[in-house]
Short mmCIF file of C-alpha atoms in Angstrom, two decimals:
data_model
loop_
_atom_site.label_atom_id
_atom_site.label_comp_id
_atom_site.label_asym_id
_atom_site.label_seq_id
_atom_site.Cartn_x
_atom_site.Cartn_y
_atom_site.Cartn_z
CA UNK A 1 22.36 -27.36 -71.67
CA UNK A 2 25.82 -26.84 -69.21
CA UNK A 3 27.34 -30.33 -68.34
CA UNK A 4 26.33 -31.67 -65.34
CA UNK A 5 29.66 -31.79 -63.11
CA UNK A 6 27.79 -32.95 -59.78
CA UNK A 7 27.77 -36.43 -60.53
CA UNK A 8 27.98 -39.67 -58.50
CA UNK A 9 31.29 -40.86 -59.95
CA UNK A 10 32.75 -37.32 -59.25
CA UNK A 11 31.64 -37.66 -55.61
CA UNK A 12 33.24 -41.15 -55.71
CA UNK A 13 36.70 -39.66 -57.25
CA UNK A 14 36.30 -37.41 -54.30
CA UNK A 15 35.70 -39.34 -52.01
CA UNK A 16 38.99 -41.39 -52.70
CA UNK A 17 40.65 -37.92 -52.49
CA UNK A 18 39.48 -37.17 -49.36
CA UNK A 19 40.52 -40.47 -47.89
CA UNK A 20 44.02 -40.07 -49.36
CA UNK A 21 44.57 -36.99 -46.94
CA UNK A 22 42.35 -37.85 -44.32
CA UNK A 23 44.43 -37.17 -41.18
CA UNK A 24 47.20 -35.78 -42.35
CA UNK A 25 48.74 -31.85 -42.00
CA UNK A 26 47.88 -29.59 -45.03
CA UNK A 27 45.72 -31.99 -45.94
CA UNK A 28 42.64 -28.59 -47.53
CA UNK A 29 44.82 -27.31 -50.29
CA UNK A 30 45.79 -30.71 -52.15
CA UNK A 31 41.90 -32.12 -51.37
CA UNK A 32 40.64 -28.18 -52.79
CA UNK A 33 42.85 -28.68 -56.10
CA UNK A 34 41.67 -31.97 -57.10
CA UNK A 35 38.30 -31.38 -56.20
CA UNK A 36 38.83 -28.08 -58.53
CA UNK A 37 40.51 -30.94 -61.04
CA UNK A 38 37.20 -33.31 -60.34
CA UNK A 39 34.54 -30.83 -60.58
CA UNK A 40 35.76 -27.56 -62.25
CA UNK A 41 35.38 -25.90 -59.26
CA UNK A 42 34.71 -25.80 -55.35
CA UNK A 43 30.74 -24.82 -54.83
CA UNK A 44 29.67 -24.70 -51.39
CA UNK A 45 28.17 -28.37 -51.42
CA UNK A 46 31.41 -29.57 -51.75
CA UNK A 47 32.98 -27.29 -49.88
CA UNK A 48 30.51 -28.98 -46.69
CA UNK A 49 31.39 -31.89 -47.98
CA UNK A 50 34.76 -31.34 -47.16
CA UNK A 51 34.19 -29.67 -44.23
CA UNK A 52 32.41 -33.09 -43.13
CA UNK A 53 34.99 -35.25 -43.91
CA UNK A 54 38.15 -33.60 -43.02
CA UNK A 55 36.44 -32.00 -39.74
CA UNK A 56 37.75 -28.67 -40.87
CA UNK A 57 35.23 -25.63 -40.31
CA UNK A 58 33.20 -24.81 -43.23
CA UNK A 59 33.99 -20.87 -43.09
CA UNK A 60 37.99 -21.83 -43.21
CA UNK A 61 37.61 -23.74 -46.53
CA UNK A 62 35.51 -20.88 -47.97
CA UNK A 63 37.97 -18.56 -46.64
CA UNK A 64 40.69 -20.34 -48.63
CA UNK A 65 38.95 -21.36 -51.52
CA UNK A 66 38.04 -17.22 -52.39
CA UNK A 67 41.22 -16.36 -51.19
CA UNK A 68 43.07 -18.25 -54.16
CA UNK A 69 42.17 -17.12 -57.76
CA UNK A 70 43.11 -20.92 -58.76
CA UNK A 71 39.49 -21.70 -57.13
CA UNK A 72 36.41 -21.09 -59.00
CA UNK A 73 32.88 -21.29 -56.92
CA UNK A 74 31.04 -21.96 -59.93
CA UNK A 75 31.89 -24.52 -62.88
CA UNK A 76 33.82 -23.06 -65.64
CA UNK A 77 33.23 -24.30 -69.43
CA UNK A 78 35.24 -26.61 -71.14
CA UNK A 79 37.41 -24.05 -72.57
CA UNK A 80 38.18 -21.05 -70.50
CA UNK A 81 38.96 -17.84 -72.67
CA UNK A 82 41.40 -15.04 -70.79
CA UNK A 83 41.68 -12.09 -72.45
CA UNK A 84 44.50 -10.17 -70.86
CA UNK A 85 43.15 -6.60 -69.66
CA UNK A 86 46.87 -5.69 -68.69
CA UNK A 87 48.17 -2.10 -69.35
CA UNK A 88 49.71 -2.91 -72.93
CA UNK A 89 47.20 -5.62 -74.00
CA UNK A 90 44.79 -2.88 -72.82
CA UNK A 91 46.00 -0.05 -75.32
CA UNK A 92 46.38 -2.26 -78.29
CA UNK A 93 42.81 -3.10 -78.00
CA UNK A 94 41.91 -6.04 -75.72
CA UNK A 95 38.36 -4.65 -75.00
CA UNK A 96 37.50 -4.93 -78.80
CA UNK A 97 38.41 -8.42 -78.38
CA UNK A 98 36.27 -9.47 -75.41
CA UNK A 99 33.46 -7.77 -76.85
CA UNK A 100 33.71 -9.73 -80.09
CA UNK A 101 34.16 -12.95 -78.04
CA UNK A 102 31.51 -11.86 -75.41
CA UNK A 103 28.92 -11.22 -78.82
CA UNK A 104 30.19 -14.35 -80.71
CA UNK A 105 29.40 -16.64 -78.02
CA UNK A 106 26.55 -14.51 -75.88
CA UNK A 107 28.44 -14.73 -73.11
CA UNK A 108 29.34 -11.70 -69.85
CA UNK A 109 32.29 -11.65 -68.97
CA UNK A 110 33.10 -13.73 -65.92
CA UNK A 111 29.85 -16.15 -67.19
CA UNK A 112 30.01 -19.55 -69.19
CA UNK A 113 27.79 -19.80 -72.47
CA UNK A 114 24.44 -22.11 -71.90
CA UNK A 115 26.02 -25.16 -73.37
CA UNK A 116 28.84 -25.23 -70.75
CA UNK A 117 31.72 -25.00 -73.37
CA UNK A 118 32.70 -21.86 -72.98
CA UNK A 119 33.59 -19.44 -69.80
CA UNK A 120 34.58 -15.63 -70.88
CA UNK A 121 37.20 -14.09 -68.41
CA UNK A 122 38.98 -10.84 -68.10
CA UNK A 123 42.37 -11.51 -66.70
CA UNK A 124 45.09 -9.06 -65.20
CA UNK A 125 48.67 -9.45 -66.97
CA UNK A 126 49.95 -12.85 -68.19
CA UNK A 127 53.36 -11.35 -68.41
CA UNK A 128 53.51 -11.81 -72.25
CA UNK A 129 53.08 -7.91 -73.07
CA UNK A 130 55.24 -8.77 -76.24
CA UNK A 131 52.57 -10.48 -77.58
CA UNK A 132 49.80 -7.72 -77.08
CA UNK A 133 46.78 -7.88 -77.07
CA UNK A 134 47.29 -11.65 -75.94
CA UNK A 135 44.35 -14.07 -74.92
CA UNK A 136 44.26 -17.88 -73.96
CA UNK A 137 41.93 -20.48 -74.55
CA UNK A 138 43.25 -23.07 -71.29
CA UNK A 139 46.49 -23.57 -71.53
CA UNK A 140 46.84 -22.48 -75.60
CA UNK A 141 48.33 -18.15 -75.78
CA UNK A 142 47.62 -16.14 -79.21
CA UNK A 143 49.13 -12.81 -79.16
CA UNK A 144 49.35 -9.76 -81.59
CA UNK A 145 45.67 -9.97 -82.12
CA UNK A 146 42.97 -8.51 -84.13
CA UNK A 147 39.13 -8.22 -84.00
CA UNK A 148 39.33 -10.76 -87.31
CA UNK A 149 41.38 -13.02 -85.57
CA UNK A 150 38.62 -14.19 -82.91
CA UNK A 151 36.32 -16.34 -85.12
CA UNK A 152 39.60 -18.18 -86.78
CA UNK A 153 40.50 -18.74 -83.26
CA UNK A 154 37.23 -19.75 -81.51
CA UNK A 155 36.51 -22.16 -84.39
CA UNK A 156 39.42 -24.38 -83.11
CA UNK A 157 36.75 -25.31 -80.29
CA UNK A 158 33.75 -25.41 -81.29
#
């Protein structure tokens, strides 16, 4: 069962938030980032939530909110999992290691696993091609990886 994100002491957080930058110039991209902090993401409830409160139109925040890869529309899982699909990650075999992720887990790419702990995502390059193929778990980077490494890796979360 995914963790439920949408609570009433995450609308409270943002709510303080929101009053914080009420009235002030700029005020959509610090209010989108902690709501992103808050909730894992920007759905389109709060999106009209802060379209409400800071009087902005609702179609500006979305335009914002899928122009900047930062946002997600839909909750992530506890641990996000990049694999870099870059040119040299690429040739040293980074599709081998989403689909061993992607099977470990039952998990699509670009999806979270049922529990909410997980999200699977293919990312372009994360400027460590040293390290290739390199993924991340958040903010943690393994690099010059093998098939065999993913379960020693994924076990550090579970």
């Amino acid at each position: 069962m995914a963790r439920d994100v949408f609570t009433k002491e995450n609308f409270e957080k943002l709510d303080q938030v929101i009053d914080k930058y009420k009235g002030k110039p700029g005020a959509l991209m610090p209010v989108l980032t902690e709501a992103q902090k808050i909730f894992g993401c920007v759905s389109i409830e709060i999106q009209k939530k802060i379209s409400e409160e800071l009087n902005i139109p609702l179609a500006e925040i979305y335009g914002v909110a899928t122009f900047y890869s930062q946002f997600s529309l839909q909750p992530k899982g506890e641990y996000v999992i990049g694999v870099c699909l870059g040119t040299a990650c690429y040739v040293k075999g980074a599709q081998d290691l989403i689909d061993k992720i992607s099977e470990k887990l039952n998990v699509e790419v670009g999806k979270t696993t049922e529990d909410g702990k997980f999200t699977l995502v293919a990312t372009r390059c994360i400027g460590a091609c040293g390290l290739a193929p390199v993924l991340t778990v958040n903010e943690d980077v393994y690099g010059k990886l093998v098939v065999d490494d993913i379960d020693g890796i994924l076990a550090k979360y579970k």
